[in-house]
PDB file of C-alpha atoms in Angstrom:
ATOM      1  CA  UNK A1059     -44.578 -19.378   7.875  1.00  0.00           C
ATOM      2  CA  UNK A1060     -43.940 -17.854   4.452  1.00  0.00           C
ATOM      3  CA  UNK A1061     -43.581 -14.441   6.083  1.00  0.00           C
ATOM      4  CA  UNK A1062     -40.937 -15.795   8.454  1.00  0.00           C
ATOM      5  CA  UNK A1063     -38.983 -17.380   5.576  1.00  0.00           C
ATOM      6  CA  UNK A1064     -39.136 -14.130   3.619  1.00  0.00           C
ATOM      7  CA  UNK A1065     -37.948 -12.184   6.652  1.00  0.00           C
ATOM      8  CA  UNK A1066     -35.075 -14.615   7.251  1.00  0.00           C
ATOM      9  CA  UNK A1067     -34.029 -14.354   3.605  1.00  0.00           C
ATOM     10  CA  UNK A1068     -33.958 -10.557   3.806  1.00  0.00           C
ATOM     11  CA  UNK A1069     -31.907 -10.639   7.012  1.00  0.00           C
ATOM     12  CA  UNK A1070     -29.451 -13.093   5.442  1.00  0.00           C
ATOM     13  CA  UNK A1071     -29.159 -10.991   2.279  1.00  0.00           C
ATOM     14  CA  UNK A1072     -28.527  -7.838   4.320  1.00  0.00           C
ATOM     15  CA  UNK A1073     -25.898  -9.648   6.425  1.00  0.00           C
ATOM     16  CA  UNK A1074     -24.152 -10.991   3.313  1.00  0.00           C
ATOM     17  CA  UNK A1075     -24.187  -7.575   1.631  1.00  0.00           C
ATOM     18  CA  UNK A1076     -22.669  -5.963   4.734  1.00  0.00           C
ATOM     19  CA  UNK A1077     -19.838  -8.520   4.849  1.00  0.00           C
ATOM     20  CA  UNK A1078     -19.071  -8.061   1.152  1.00  0.00           C
ATOM     21  CA  UNK A1079     -18.953  -4.297   1.497  1.00  0.00           C
ATOM     22  CA  UNK A1080     -16.609  -4.497   4.468  1.00  0.00           C
ATOM     23  CA  UNK A1081     -14.329  -7.062   2.860  1.00  0.00           C
ATOM     24  CA  UNK A1082     -14.037  -5.087  -0.377  1.00  0.00           C
ATOM     25  CA  UNK A1083     -12.869  -2.005   1.484  1.00  0.00           C
ATOM     26  CA  UNK A1084     -10.643  -3.779   4.004  1.00  0.00           C
ATOM     27  CA  UNK A1085      -6.884  -3.369   3.765  1.00  0.00           C
ATOM     28  CA  UNK A1086      -4.644  -6.424   3.952  1.00  0.00           C
ATOM     29  CA  UNK A1087      -1.137  -5.592   5.107  1.00  0.00           C
ATOM     30  CA  UNK A1088       1.553  -7.454   3.188  1.00  0.00           C
ATOM     31  CA  UNK A1089       4.474  -6.125   5.254  1.00  0.00           C
ATOM     32  CA  UNK A1090       4.431  -5.477   8.997  1.00  0.00           C
ATOM     33  CA  UNK A1091       5.126  -1.946  10.211  1.00  0.00           C
ATOM     34  CA  UNK A1092       8.876  -1.303  10.688  1.00  0.00           C
ATOM     35  CA  UNK A1093      10.531   0.068  13.801  1.00  0.00           C
ATOM     36  CA  UNK A1094       9.819   3.800  13.907  1.00  0.00           C
ATOM     37  CA  UNK A1095      13.532   4.560  14.325  1.00  0.00           C
ATOM     38  CA  UNK A1096      14.238   3.094  10.898  1.00  0.00           C
ATOM     39  CA  UNK A1097      13.110   6.159   8.990  1.00  0.00           C
ATOM     40  CA  UNK A1098      13.851   4.950   5.461  1.00  0.00           C
ATOM     41  CA  UNK A1099      12.076   1.627   6.013  1.00  0.00           C
ATOM     42  CA  UNK A1100       9.119   3.470   7.560  1.00  0.00           C
ATOM     43  CA  UNK A1101       8.806   5.695   4.498  1.00  0.00           C
ATOM     44  CA  UNK A1102       9.039   2.727   2.131  1.00  0.00           C
ATOM     45  CA  UNK A1103       6.436   0.853   4.183  1.00  0.00           C
ATOM     46  CA  UNK A1104       3.991   3.769   3.891  1.00  0.00           C
ATOM     47  CA  UNK A1105       4.392   3.839   0.118  1.00  0.00           C
ATOM     48  CA  UNK A1106       4.064   0.070  -0.306  1.00  0.00           C
ATOM     49  CA  UNK A1107       0.980  -0.269   1.893  1.00  0.00           C
ATOM     50  CA  UNK A1108      -0.953   2.703   0.538  1.00  0.00           C
ATOM     51  CA  UNK A1109      -2.925   2.634  -2.688  1.00  0.00           C
ATOM     52  CA  UNK A1110      -3.769   6.332  -3.045  1.00  0.00           C
ATOM     53  CA  UNK A1111      -2.539   9.758  -2.053  1.00  0.00           C
ATOM     54  CA  UNK A1112      -2.773  13.442  -2.917  1.00  0.00           C
ATOM     55  CA  UNK A1113      -0.638  14.321  -5.927  1.00  0.00           C
ATOM     56  CA  UNK A1114       0.034  18.054  -6.183  1.00  0.00           C
ATOM     57  CA  UNK A1115       1.152  19.872  -9.318  1.00  0.00           C
ATOM     58  CA  UNK A1116       1.343  23.507 -10.436  1.00  0.00           C
ATOM     59  CA  UNK A1117      -1.848  24.507 -12.209  1.00  0.00           C
ATOM     60  CA  UNK A1118      -1.652  25.739 -15.792  1.00  0.00           C
ATOM     61  CA  UNK A1119      -5.247  26.940 -15.472  1.00  0.00           C
ATOM     62  CA  UNK A1120      -4.699  28.995 -12.320  1.00  0.00           C
ATOM     63  CA  UNK A1121      -1.397  30.776 -12.909  1.00  0.00           C
ATOM     64  CA  UNK A1122       0.778  28.172 -11.206  1.00  0.00           C
ATOM     65  CA  UNK A1123      -1.309  27.803  -8.045  1.00  0.00           C
ATOM     66  CA  UNK A1124      -0.858  24.450  -6.245  1.00  0.00           C
ATOM     67  CA  UNK A1125      -3.385  21.851  -7.390  1.00  0.00           C
ATOM     68  CA  UNK A1126      -3.870  18.727  -5.264  1.00  0.00           C
ATOM     69  CA  UNK A1127      -5.672  15.720  -6.686  1.00  0.00           C
ATOM     70  CA  UNK A1128      -6.530  12.327  -5.168  1.00  0.00           C
ATOM     71  CA  UNK A1129      -4.830   9.658  -7.309  1.00  0.00           C
ATOM     72  CA  UNK A1130      -4.197   5.935  -7.168  1.00  0.00           C
ATOM     73  CA  UNK A1131      -0.595   4.746  -7.325  1.00  0.00           C
ATOM     74  CA  UNK A1132       1.652   1.722  -6.900  1.00  0.00           C
ATOM     75  CA  UNK A1133       5.366   1.306  -6.316  1.00  0.00           C
ATOM     76  CA  UNK A1134       5.527  -2.301  -7.526  1.00  0.00           C
ATOM     77  CA  UNK A1135       4.204  -5.809  -7.136  1.00  0.00           C
ATOM     78  CA  UNK A1136       3.228  -6.926  -3.604  1.00  0.00           C
ATOM     79  CA  UNK A1137       6.308  -7.204  -1.363  1.00  0.00           C
ATOM     80  CA  UNK A1138       8.528  -6.209  -4.321  1.00  0.00           C
ATOM     81  CA  UNK A1139       8.035  -2.450  -4.333  1.00  0.00           C
ATOM     82  CA  UNK A1140      10.812  -0.164  -5.540  1.00  0.00           C
ATOM     83  CA  UNK A1141       9.665   2.896  -3.568  1.00  0.00           C
ATOM     84  CA  UNK A1142       9.066   4.780  -6.823  1.00  0.00           C
ATOM     85  CA  UNK A1143       5.384   5.760  -7.167  1.00  0.00           C
ATOM     86  CA  UNK A1144       3.826   5.028 -10.553  1.00  0.00           C
ATOM     87  CA  UNK A1145       0.592   6.568 -11.829  1.00  0.00           C
ATOM     88  CA  UNK A1146      -1.895   5.982 -14.665  1.00  0.00           C
ATOM     89  CA  UNK A1147      -3.073   9.418 -15.749  1.00  0.00           C
ATOM     90  CA  UNK A1148      -4.968  11.037 -18.593  1.00  0.00           C
ATOM     91  CA  UNK A1149      -4.456  14.509 -20.013  1.00  0.00           C
ATOM     92  CA  UNK A1150      -8.222  14.954 -19.693  1.00  0.00           C
ATOM     93  CA  UNK A1151      -7.412  15.467 -16.008  1.00  0.00           C
ATOM     94  CA  UNK A1152      -5.582  18.621 -14.816  1.00  0.00           C
ATOM     95  CA  UNK A1153      -2.816  16.681 -13.015  1.00  0.00           C
ATOM     96  CA  UNK A1154      -1.337  15.183 -16.184  1.00  0.00           C
ATOM     97  CA  UNK A1155      -1.786  18.436 -18.124  1.00  0.00           C
ATOM     98  CA  UNK A1156       0.026  20.346 -15.399  1.00  0.00           C
ATOM     99  CA  UNK A1157       2.915  17.867 -15.314  1.00  0.00           C
ATOM    100  CA  UNK A1158       3.391  18.045 -19.059  1.00  0.00           C
ATOM    101  CA  UNK A1159       3.948  21.814 -18.693  1.00  0.00           C
ATOM    102  CA  UNK A1160       5.830  21.828 -15.374  1.00  0.00           C
ATOM    103  CA  UNK A1161       7.155  18.570 -13.936  1.00  0.00           C
ATOM    104  CA  UNK A1162       7.420  19.766 -10.335  1.00  0.00           C
ATOM    105  CA  UNK A1163       5.115  17.719  -8.109  1.00  0.00           C
ATOM    106  CA  UNK A1164       4.663  16.152  -4.688  1.00  0.00           C
ATOM    107  CA  UNK A1165       2.811  13.104  -3.387  1.00  0.00           C
ATOM    108  CA  UNK A1166       1.392  13.166   0.165  1.00  0.00           C
ATOM    109  CA  UNK A1167       0.240   9.976   1.890  1.00  0.00           C
ATOM    110  CA  UNK A1168      -0.851   9.040   5.399  1.00  0.00           C
ATOM    111  CA  UNK A1169      -0.800   5.966   7.597  1.00  0.00           C
ATOM    112  CA  UNK A1170      -4.478   6.556   8.356  1.00  0.00           C
ATOM    113  CA  UNK A1171      -5.942   4.687   5.305  1.00  0.00           C
ATOM    114  CA  UNK A1172      -3.704   1.683   6.048  1.00  0.00           C
ATOM    115  CA  UNK A1173      -5.630   1.108   9.268  1.00  0.00           C
ATOM    116  CA  UNK A1174      -2.688   0.840  11.679  1.00  0.00           C
ATOM    117  CA  UNK A1175      -3.218   4.303  13.171  1.00  0.00           C
ATOM    118  CA  UNK A1176      -6.328   5.016  15.217  1.00  0.00           C
ATOM    119  CA  UNK A1177      -5.391   8.610  16.064  1.00  0.00           C
ATOM    120  CA  UNK A1178      -6.193  11.783  14.156  1.00  0.00           C
ATOM    121  CA  UNK A1179      -4.196  11.837  10.878  1.00  0.00           C
ATOM    122  CA  UNK A1180      -2.405  15.012  12.054  1.00  0.00           C
ATOM    123  CA  UNK A1181      -1.164  13.332  15.254  1.00  0.00           C
ATOM    124  CA  UNK A1182       2.634  12.859  14.881  1.00  0.00           C
ATOM    125  CA  UNK A1183       2.345   9.164  15.819  1.00  0.00           C
ATOM    126  CA  UNK A1184       0.184   8.658  12.722  1.00  0.00           C
ATOM    127  CA  UNK A1185       2.886   8.591  10.049  1.00  0.00           C
ATOM    128  CA  UNK A1186       2.709  10.917   7.076  1.00  0.00           C
ATOM    129  CA  UNK A1187       5.005  11.261   4.115  1.00  0.00           C
ATOM    130  CA  UNK A1188       5.498  13.778   1.322  1.00  0.00           C
ATOM    131  CA  UNK A1189       7.663  12.860  -1.653  1.00  0.00           C
ATOM    132  CA  UNK A1190       8.685  15.845  -3.756  1.00  0.00           C
ATOM    133  CA  UNK A1191      10.192  15.643  -7.211  1.00  0.00           C
ATOM    134  CA  UNK A1192       9.369  15.537 -10.910  1.00  0.00           C
ATOM    135  CA  UNK A1193       6.278  13.878 -12.390  1.00  0.00           C
ATOM    136  CA  UNK A1194       7.596  12.263 -15.572  1.00  0.00           C
ATOM    137  CA  UNK A1195       5.696  10.565 -18.373  1.00  0.00           C
ATOM    138  CA  UNK A1196       7.161   7.172 -19.291  1.00  0.00           C
ATOM    139  CA  UNK A1197       7.975   6.272 -22.882  1.00  0.00           C
ATOM    140  CA  UNK A1198       5.326   3.967 -24.328  1.00  0.00           C
ATOM    141  CA  UNK A1199       6.597   0.414 -24.679  1.00  0.00           C
ATOM    142  CA  UNK A1200       9.661   1.073 -22.520  1.00  0.00           C
ATOM    143  CA  UNK A1201      10.822  -1.428 -19.920  1.00  0.00           C
ATOM    144  CA  UNK A1202       9.877   0.936 -17.104  1.00  0.00           C
ATOM    145  CA  UNK A1203       6.417   1.509 -18.588  1.00  0.00           C
ATOM    146  CA  UNK A1204       5.888  -2.263 -18.435  1.00  0.00           C
ATOM    147  CA  UNK A1205       7.031  -2.261 -14.799  1.00  0.00           C
ATOM    148  CA  UNK A1206       4.549   0.539 -14.068  1.00  0.00           C
ATOM    149  CA  UNK A1207       1.760  -1.292 -15.896  1.00  0.00           C
ATOM    150  CA  UNK A1208       2.236  -4.503 -13.911  1.00  0.00           C
ATOM    151  CA  UNK A1209       2.518  -2.590 -10.638  1.00  0.00           C
ATOM    152  CA  UNK A1210      -0.605  -0.507 -11.215  1.00  0.00           C
ATOM    153  CA  UNK A1211      -2.829  -3.141 -12.816  1.00  0.00           C
ATOM    154  CA  UNK A1212      -1.997  -5.611 -10.040  1.00  0.00           C
ATOM    155  CA  UNK A1213      -2.871  -3.184  -7.262  1.00  0.00           C
ATOM    156  CA  UNK A1214      -5.722  -1.494  -9.156  1.00  0.00           C
ATOM    157  CA  UNK A1215      -7.263  -4.095 -11.521  1.00  0.00           C
ATOM    158  CA  UNK A1216     -10.123  -1.731 -12.389  1.00  0.00           C
ATOM    159  CA  UNK A1217      -7.613   0.333 -14.392  1.00  0.00           C
ATOM    160  CA  UNK A1218      -7.399  -2.423 -17.018  1.00  0.00           C
ATOM    161  CA  UNK A1219     -10.875  -1.518 -18.274  1.00  0.00           C
ATOM    162  CA  UNK A1220     -10.497   2.264 -18.256  1.00  0.00           C
ATOM    163  CA  UNK A1221     -11.463   3.847 -21.629  1.00  0.00           C
ATOM    164  CA  UNK A1222      -8.799   3.596 -24.329  1.00  0.00           C
ATOM    165  CA  UNK A1223      -9.981   6.834 -25.956  1.00  0.00           C
ATOM    166  CA  UNK A1224      -9.011   8.742 -22.770  1.00  0.00           C
ATOM    167  CA  UNK A1225      -5.326   8.285 -23.683  1.00  0.00           C
ATOM    168  CA  UNK A1226      -4.135   7.136 -20.259  1.00  0.00           C
ATOM    169  CA  UNK A1227      -0.354   7.118 -19.917  1.00  0.00           C
ATOM    170  CA  UNK A1228       2.064   5.853 -17.279  1.00  0.00           C
ATOM    171  CA  UNK A1229       3.911   8.377 -15.123  1.00  0.00           C
ATOM    172  CA  UNK A1230       6.404   8.165 -12.283  1.00  0.00           C
ATOM    173  CA  UNK A1231       7.530  10.506  -9.553  1.00  0.00           C
ATOM    174  CA  UNK A1232      11.287  11.020  -9.708  1.00  0.00           C
ATOM    175  CA  UNK A1233      11.978  11.718  -6.042  1.00  0.00           C
ATOM    176  CA  UNK A1234      14.163  14.663  -5.043  1.00  0.00           C
ATOM    177  CA  UNK A1235      13.156  15.229  -1.413  1.00  0.00           C
ATOM    178  CA  UNK A1236      11.519  13.206   1.371  1.00  0.00           C
ATOM    179  CA  UNK A1237       9.509  14.597   4.288  1.00  0.00           C
ATOM    180  CA  UNK A1238       8.517  12.035   6.917  1.00  0.00           C
ATOM    181  CA  UNK A1239       6.872  12.457  10.298  1.00  0.00           C
ATOM    182  CA  UNK A1240       6.317   9.184  12.141  1.00  0.00           C
ATOM    183  CA  UNK A1241       6.710  10.320  15.769  1.00  0.00           C
ATOM    184  CA  UNK A1242       7.151  13.430  17.860  1.00  0.00           C
ATOM    185  CA  UNK A1243      10.182  15.616  17.191  1.00  0.00           C
ATOM    186  CA  UNK A1244       9.598  16.952  13.695  1.00  0.00           C
ATOM    187  CA  UNK A1245      10.572  15.674  10.275  1.00  0.00           C
ATOM    188  CA  UNK A1246      12.968  12.723  10.155  1.00  0.00           C
ATOM    189  CA  UNK A1247      16.156  12.935   8.081  1.00  0.00           C
ATOM    190  CA  UNK A1248      16.147  10.629   5.048  1.00  0.00           C
ATOM    191  CA  UNK A1249      18.171  10.921   1.864  1.00  0.00           C
ATOM    192  CA  UNK A1250      16.746   9.680  -1.432  1.00  0.00           C
ATOM    193  CA  UNK A1251      19.521   7.086  -1.602  1.00  0.00           C
ATOM    194  CA  UNK A1252      18.667   5.770   1.882  1.00  0.00           C
ATOM    195  CA  UNK A1253      15.015   5.599   0.917  1.00  0.00           C
ATOM    196  CA  UNK A1254      15.556   3.751  -2.368  1.00  0.00           C
ATOM    197  CA  UNK A1255      17.930   1.225  -0.778  1.00  0.00           C
ATOM    198  CA  UNK A1256      15.967   0.641   2.427  1.00  0.00           C
ATOM    199  CA  UNK A1257      15.367  -2.995   3.394  1.00  0.00           C
ATOM    200  CA  UNK A1258      11.785  -4.068   3.990  1.00  0.00           C
TER     201      UNK A1258
END
């Protein structure tokens, strides 16, 4: 009898642990996917629903070679995103060091982590977006730095407890060019103005 109870407890614990692991990694969509013909809204949707991407800068350690780094980002509070990606970076990491020397950067994100695309990430029906521009450090205490702080700490609460002695600072990507593929037929035409003023 005691053996059966012990076995049942272990099964229950394993079941509970599995559910917690799955729920902690699950994505909850706050905005439904737009019509694929609305290119600007599609790009904004990708940015709002993603929490990480590959941020590429020009390496100061490798003679200007491209350096891609997985980073967390946020474009605003849930359902109130601006489309502007904000980052919380430290100069102990190459990405911030590179940007402080050369601001040119790009952020690449995919629909795949959102969970709405079941195809290979390179399939054109699985949306992908690259935002190219300047990675700018925000002035401490500025209004925009507070916007970035709220956006990032809401989406990534773990950041609140990151070490103070690592000198994390808020950055933003000032967008100059937008490259979107969300269906067959090549990159979709979107201006920065269309992107920033797109309706959810």
